[in-house]
Every structure is written in structure tokens, then in C-alpha cells.
CSV table of C-alpha atoms and ligand atoms in Angstrom, one decimal:
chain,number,residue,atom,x,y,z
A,16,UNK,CA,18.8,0.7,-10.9
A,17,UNK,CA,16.0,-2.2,-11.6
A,18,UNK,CA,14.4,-3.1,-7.9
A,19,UNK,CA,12.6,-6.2,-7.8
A,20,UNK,CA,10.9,-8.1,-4.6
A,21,UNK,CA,12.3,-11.8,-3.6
A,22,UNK,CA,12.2,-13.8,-1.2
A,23,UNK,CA,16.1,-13.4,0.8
A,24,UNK,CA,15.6,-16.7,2.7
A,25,UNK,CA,16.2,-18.4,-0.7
A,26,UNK,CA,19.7,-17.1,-0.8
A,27,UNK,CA,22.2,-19.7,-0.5
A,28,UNK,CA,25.2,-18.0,0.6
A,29,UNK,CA,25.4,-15.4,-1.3
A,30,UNK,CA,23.6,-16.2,-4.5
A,31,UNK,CA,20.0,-15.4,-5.0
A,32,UNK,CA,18.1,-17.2,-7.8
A,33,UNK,CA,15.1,-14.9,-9.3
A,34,UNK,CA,12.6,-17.1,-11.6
A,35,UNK,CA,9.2,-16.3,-12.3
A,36,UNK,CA,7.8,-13.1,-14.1
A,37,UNK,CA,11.0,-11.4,-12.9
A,38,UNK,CA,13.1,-13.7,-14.5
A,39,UNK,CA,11.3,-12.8,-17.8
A,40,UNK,CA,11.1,-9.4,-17.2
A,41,UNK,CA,15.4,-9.1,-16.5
A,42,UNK,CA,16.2,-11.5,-19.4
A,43,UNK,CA,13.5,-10.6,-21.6
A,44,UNK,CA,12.3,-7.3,-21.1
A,45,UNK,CA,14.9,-5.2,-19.9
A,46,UNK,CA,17.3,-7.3,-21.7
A,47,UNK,CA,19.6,-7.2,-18.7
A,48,UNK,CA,23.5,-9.0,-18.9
A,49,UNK,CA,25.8,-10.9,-16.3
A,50,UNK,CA,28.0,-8.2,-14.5
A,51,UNK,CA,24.9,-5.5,-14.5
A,52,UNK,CA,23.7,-4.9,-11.1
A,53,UNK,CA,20.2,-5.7,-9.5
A,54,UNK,CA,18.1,-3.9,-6.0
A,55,UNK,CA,16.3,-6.7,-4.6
A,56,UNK,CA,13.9,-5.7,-1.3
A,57,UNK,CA,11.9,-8.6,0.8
A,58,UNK,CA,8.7,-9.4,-0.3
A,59,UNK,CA,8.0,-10.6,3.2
A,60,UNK,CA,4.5,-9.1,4.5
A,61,UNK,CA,5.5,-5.3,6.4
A,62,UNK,CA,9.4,-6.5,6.4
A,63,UNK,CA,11.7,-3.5,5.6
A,64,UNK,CA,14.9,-5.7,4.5
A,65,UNK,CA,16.6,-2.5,3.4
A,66,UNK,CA,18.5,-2.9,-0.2
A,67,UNK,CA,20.3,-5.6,-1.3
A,68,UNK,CA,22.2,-5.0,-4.4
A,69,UNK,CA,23.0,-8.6,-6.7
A,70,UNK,CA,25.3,-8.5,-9.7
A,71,UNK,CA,24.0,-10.5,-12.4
A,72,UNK,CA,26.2,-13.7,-12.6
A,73,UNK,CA,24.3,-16.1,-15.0
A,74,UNK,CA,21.1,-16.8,-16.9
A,75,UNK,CA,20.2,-20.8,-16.6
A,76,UNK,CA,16.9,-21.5,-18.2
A,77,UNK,CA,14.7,-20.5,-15.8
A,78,UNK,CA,16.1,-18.5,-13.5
A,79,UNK,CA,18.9,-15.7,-13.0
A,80,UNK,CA,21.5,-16.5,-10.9
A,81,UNK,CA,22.9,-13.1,-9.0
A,82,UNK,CA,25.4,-12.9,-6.2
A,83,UNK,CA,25.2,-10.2,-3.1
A,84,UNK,CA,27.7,-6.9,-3.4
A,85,UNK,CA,26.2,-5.1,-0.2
A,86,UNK,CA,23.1,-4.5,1.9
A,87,UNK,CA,21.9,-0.9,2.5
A,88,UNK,CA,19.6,0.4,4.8
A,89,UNK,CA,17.6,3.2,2.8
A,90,UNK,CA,14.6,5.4,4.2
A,91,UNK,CA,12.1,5.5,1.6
A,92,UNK,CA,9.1,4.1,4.1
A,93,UNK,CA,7.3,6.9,5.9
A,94,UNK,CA,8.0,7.0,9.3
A,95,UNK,CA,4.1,6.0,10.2
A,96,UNK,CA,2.6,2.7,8.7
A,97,UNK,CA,-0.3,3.3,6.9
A,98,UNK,CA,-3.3,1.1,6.6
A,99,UNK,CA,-5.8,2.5,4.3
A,100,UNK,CA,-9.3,0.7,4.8
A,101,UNK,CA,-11.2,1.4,1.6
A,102,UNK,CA,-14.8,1.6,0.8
A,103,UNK,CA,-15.1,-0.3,-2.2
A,104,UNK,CA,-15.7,1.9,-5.1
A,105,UNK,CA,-16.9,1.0,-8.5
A,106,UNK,CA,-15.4,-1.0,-11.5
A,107,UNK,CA,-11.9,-0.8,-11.7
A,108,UNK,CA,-11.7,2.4,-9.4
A,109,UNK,CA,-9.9,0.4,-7.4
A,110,UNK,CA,-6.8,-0.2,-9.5
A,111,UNK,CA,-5.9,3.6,-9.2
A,112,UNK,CA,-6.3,3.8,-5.6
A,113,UNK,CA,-4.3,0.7,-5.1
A,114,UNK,CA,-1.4,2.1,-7.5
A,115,UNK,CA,-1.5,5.8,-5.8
A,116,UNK,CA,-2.0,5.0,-2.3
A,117,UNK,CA,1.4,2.6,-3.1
A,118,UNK,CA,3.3,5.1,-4.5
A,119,UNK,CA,2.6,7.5,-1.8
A,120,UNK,CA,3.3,4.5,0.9
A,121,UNK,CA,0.5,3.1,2.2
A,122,UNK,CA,1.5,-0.3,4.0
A,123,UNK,CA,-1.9,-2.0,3.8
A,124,UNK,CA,-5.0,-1.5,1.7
A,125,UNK,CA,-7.7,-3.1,3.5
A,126,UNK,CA,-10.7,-3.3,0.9
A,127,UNK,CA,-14.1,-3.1,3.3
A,128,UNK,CA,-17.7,-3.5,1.7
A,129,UNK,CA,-19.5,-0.7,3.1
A,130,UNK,CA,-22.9,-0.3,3.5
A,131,UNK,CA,-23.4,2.2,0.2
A,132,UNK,CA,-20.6,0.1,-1.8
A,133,UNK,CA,-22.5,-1.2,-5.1
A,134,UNK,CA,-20.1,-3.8,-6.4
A,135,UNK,CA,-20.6,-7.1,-4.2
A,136,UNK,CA,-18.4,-9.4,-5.9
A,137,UNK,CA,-19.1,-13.2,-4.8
A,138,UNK,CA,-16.7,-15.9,-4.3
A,139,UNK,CA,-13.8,-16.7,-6.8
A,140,UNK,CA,-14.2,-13.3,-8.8
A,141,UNK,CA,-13.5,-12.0,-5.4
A,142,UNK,CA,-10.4,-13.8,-5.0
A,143,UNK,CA,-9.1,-12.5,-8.5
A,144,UNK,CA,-10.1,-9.0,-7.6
A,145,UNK,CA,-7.6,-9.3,-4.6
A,146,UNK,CA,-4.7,-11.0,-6.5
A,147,UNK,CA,-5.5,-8.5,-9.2
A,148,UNK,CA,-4.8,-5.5,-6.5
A,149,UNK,CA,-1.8,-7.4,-5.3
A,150,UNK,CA,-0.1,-7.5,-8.0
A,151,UNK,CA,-0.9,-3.7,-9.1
A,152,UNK,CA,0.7,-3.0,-5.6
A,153,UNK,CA,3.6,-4.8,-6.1
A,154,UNK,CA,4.3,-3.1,-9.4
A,155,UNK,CA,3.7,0.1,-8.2
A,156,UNK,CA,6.1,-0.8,-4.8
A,157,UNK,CA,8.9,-1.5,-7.6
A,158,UNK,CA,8.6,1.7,-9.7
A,159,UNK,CA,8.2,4.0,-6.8
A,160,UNK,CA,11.2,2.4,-5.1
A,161,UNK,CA,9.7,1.3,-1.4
A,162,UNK,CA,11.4,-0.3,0.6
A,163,UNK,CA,8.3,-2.6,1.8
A,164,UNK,CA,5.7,-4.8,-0.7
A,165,UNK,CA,2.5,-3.3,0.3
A,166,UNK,CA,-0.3,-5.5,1.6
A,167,UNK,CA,-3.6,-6.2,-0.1
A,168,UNK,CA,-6.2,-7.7,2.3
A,169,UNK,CA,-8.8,-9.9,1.3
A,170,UNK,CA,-12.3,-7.6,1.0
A,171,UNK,CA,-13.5,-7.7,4.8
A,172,UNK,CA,-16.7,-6.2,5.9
A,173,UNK,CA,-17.6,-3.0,8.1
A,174,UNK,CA,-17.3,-4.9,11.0
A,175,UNK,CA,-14.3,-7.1,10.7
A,176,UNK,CA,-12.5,-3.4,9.7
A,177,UNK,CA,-13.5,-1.8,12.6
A,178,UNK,CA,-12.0,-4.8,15.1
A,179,UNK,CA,-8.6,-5.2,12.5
A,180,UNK,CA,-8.0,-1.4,13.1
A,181,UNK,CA,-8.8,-1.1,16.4
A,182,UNK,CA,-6.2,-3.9,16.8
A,183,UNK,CA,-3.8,-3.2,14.6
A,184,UNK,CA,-3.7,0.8,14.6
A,185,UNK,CA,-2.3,3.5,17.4
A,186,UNK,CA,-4.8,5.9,15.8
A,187,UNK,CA,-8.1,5.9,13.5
A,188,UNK,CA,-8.3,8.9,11.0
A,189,UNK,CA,-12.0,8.8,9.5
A,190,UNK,CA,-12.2,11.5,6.7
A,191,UNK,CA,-15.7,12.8,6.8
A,192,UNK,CA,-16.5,15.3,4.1
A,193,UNK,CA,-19.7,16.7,7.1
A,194,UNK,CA,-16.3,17.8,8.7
A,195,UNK,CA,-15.2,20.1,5.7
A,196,UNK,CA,-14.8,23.4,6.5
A,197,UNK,CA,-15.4,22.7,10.6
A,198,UNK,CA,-12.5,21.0,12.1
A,199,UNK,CA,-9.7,21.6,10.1
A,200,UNK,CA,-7.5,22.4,13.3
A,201,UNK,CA,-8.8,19.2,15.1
A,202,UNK,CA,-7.4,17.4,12.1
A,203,UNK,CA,-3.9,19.1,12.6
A,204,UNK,CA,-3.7,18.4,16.1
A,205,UNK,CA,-4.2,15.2,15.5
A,206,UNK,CA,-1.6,14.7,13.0
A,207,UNK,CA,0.8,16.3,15.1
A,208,UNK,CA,0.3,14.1,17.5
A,209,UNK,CA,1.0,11.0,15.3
A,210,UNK,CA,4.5,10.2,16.2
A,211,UNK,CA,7.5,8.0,14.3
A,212,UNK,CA,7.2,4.3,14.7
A,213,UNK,CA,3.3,4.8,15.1
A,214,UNK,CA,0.8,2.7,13.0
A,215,UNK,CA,-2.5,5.0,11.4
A,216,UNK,CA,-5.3,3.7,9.9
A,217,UNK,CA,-7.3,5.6,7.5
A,218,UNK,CA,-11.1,4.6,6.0
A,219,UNK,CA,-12.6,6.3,3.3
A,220,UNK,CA,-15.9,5.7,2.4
A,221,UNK,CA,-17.1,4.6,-1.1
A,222,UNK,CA,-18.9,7.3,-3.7
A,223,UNK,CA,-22.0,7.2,-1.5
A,224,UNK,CA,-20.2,8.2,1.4
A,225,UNK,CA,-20.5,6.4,4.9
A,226,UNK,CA,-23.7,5.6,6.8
A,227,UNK,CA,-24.0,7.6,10.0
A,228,UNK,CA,-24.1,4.1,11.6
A,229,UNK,CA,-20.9,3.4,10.4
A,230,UNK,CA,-19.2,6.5,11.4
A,231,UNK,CA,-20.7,6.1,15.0
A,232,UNK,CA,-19.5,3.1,15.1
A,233,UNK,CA,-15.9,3.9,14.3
A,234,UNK,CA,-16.2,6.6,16.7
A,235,UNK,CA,-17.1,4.5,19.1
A,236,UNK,CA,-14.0,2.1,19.0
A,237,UNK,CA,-11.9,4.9,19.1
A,238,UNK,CA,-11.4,7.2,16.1
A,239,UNK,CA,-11.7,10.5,14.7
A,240,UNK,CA,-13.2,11.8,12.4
A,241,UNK,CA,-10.6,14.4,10.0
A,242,UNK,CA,-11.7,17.0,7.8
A,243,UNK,CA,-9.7,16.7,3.8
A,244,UNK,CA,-10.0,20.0,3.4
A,245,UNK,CA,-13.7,22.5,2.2
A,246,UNK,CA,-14.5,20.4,-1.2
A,247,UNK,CA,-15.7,17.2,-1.7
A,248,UNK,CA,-13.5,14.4,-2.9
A,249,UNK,CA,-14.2,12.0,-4.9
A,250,UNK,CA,-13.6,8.5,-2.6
A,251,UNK,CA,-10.5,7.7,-5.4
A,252,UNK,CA,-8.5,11.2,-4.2
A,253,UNK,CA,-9.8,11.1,-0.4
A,254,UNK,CA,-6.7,8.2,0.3
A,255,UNK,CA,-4.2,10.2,-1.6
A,256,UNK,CA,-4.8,14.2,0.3
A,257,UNK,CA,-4.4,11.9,3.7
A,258,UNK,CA,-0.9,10.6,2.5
A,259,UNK,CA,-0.1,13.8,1.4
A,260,UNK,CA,-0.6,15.5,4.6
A,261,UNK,CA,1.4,12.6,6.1
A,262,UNK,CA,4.3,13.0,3.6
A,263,UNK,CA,3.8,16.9,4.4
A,264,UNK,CA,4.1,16.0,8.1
A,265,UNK,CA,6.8,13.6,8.5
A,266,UNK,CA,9.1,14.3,5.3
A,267,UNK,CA,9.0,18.2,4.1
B,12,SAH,N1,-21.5,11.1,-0.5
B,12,SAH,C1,-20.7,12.3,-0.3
B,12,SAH,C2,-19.3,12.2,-0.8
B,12,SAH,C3,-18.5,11.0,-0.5
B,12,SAH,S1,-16.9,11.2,-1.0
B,12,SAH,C4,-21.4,13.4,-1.1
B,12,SAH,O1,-21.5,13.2,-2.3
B,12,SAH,O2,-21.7,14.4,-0.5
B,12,SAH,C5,-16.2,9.7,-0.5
B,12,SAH,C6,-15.3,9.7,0.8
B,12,SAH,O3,-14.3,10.6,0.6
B,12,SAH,C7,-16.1,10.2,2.0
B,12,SAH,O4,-16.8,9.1,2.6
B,12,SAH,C8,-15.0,10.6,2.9
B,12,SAH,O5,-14.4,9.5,3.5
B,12,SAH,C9,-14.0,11.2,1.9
B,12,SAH,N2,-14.1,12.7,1.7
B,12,SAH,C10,-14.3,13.3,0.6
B,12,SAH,N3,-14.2,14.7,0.7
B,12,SAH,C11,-13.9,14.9,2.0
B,12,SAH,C12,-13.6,16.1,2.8
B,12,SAH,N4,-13.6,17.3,2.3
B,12,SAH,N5,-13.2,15.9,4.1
B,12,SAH,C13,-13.2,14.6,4.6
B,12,SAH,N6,-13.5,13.5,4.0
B,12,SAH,C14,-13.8,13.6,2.7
């Protein structure tokens, strides 16, 4: 079954009409005909909508005209929102993380410009950047079937991440490779302790790692640091062993 993201206010009723890149993709692409049947999800911010399935009931010119057969609820979010806050890495870097840390359901990728990032991008390239991510997390929302469209934040800095997750999260995980090896108990407990309906945030530093100033000062506003296990990841695989513990936790 095609899933696609829309905006369910538009219904009228209880026809939808899809234009856009969607509409090129159904008509176009995947060459899709009236009578053939259509998931559509919210693409409201953090909105679980559960499944709507359309049949296809006409192609105008620009836009396909479905009507609603049911609404389902499905469980394909993990139980614990995710907001991964991620040290900006290097060149395009970034595009993987985004795609991966989708498909293994983070909520909200929170770009931060840590002290050791290299790449400072300046104004309008920066705004690209994020629309670039965005739409590389709403690609990889559709193909891996979740039932929320991921967030990308603009790029923030150290600071404003520490206050957004402080605010936003029940509990700061701050994957420290100095912790390899040490604490990988602590690092249990503490995912044990993360319970259903619970929001986690997650920061990763960049290929240089984080400043000691920067872990002390997540410390300080209330996290922990977590241990990924005795090697050192690279900053693009850190995101993804953290989701997989989660997945490991919650859903085997
Ligand atoms: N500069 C460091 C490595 C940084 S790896 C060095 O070369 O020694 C990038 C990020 O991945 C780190 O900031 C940390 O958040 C995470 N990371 C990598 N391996 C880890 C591990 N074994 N335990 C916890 N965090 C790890």
C-alpha cells in the first residue's frame, strides 16, 4: 500500500484532494488508477492521525481526487518520542542521519552547531540545508511506514538545545564515548526507567566529539551521560545504536 502525508483538514466530507509532488508521483510515477486504494497519515507537526485509507476516485489536472473507506489506528511509533539533537557533522553526513534516525523513529532532529562542528553554514544556504533534511525525512517517514512526519528543526546552537530539551524532554541521554566500557549498567537503568508516553532527548556530538564544557553543561540541566557500548562511533551511527536500544527496549 502507497502512504503518503496530507493535510486531513482539507478533506471535504469525505474527499481528500492530493496536488503537489504527490500528485505527480500517484499519476505519474506509480502510475496509480481510480478504484486503487491510497494510506494517507497527517503531516501535522508530532500528530499521530492513525491511517486513513482513500480510494482513488478521479485525476483532474492537478490534483487526485480520493474518497475515505476507513480510519485505523496502527502502532508503528515507538512508545517514547524521540528528539535526536545532532552535532552537525560534515558535508552531506547529515542526509544519512536524517534518513536512518527516521526510519528507526526519531520524532525530531534537532540540528545544534556545536563547538567542534566545522561546517557553519550562513544565512539562506542554511535555510535550504533544513528544507533539504525535511524533505529527506518525509521520504524516509513514507517508505518506512510511520505513522508521524518527523520534524526537522532549524540549526540552533548549544545553548538554545540545552533550554529546548530541558523543556521539551522527561529525560536527557548524552552518549559520551569517555563512558565506553564504564557505565554500561548506568545506561541500562536508565532506559529502564524510561516509561511509555515519555519524551527522550538524545545529543550526539559531531566527529570531534563534545567539549567538556558542553557536557557539563548538559549535565547541569539535568542529563546523563550513556555509554553506546566499548568502541567508538562514528557521530553518523551514535543516533542509530540509541534507537536501537529503544526499539530493543520497548518493541522486542
Ligand atoms: N572525538 C571522539 C569521537 C567522537 S564520536 C574521538 O575520536 O575519540 C561522535 C559522538 O558519538 C560522540 O560525541 C558521542 O556522542 C558518540 N559516541 C561515539 N561512540 C560512543 C560510545 N562508545 N559511547 C557513547 N557515545 C559515543
Amino acid at each position: 500500500m502507497v502512504q503518503i502525508f496530507a493535510d486531513l483538514s482539507d478533506m471535504q466530507e469525505d474527499i481528500l484532494q492530493i496536488g503537489g509532488s504527490d500528485y505527480n508521483h500517484i499519476r505519474n510515477v506509480l502510475r496509480m488508477r481510480p478504484g486503487e486504494e491510497l494510506a494517507v497519515r497527517s503531516r501535522k507537526a508530532g500528530e499521530d492521525s492513525g491511517e486513513y485509507r482513500f480510494e482513488i476516485v478521479s485525476f483532474t489536472e492537478d490534483r487526485v481526487v480520493c474518497r475515505l473507506l476507513s480510519v485505523e489506528q496502527a502502532k508503528a511509533e515507538l512508545p517514547v518520542r524521540v528528539l535526536l539533537f545532532q552535532g552537525l557533522p560534515k558535508a552531506d553526513k547529515m542526509d544519512f542521519i536524517v534518513q536512518k534516525a527516521v526510519e528507526m523513529g526519531a520524532c525530531e532532529i534537532i540540528p545544534v552547531e556545536m563547538r567542534r562542528s566545522i561546517v557553519k553554514l550562513a544565512g539562506s544556504k542554511r535555510q535550504k540545508r533544513v528544507d533539504r533534511w525535511q524533505s529527506i525525512a518525509e521520504a524516509a517517514a513514507k517508505q518506512s511506514r510511520r505513522a508521524v512526519l518527523p520534524q526537522v528543526h532549524d540549526i540552533v546552537s548549544m545553548e538554545e538545545a540545552v533550554r529546548y530539551a530541558a523543556q521539551a524532554a522527561d529525560a536527557v541521554f548524552v552518549p559520551y564515548e569517555r563512558m565506553a566500557g564504564e557505565e554500561e549498567t548506568g545506561t541500562r537503568a536508565l532506559l529502564d526507567a524510561l516509561q511509555p508516553g515519555q519524551t527522550a532527548a538524545v545529543f550526539v556530538g559531531p566527529e570531534g566529539g563534545f567539549e567538556e564544557s558542553e557536557v557539563a553543561a548538559l549535565i547541569q540541566s539535568g542529563g546523563h551521560t550513556v555509554s553506546l557500548g566499548r568502541r567508538i562511533l562514528r557521530t553518523e551511527t551514535a543516533a542509530l545504536a540509541f534507537l536501537a536500544f529503544l526499539i530493543y527496549r520497548f518493541e522486542l
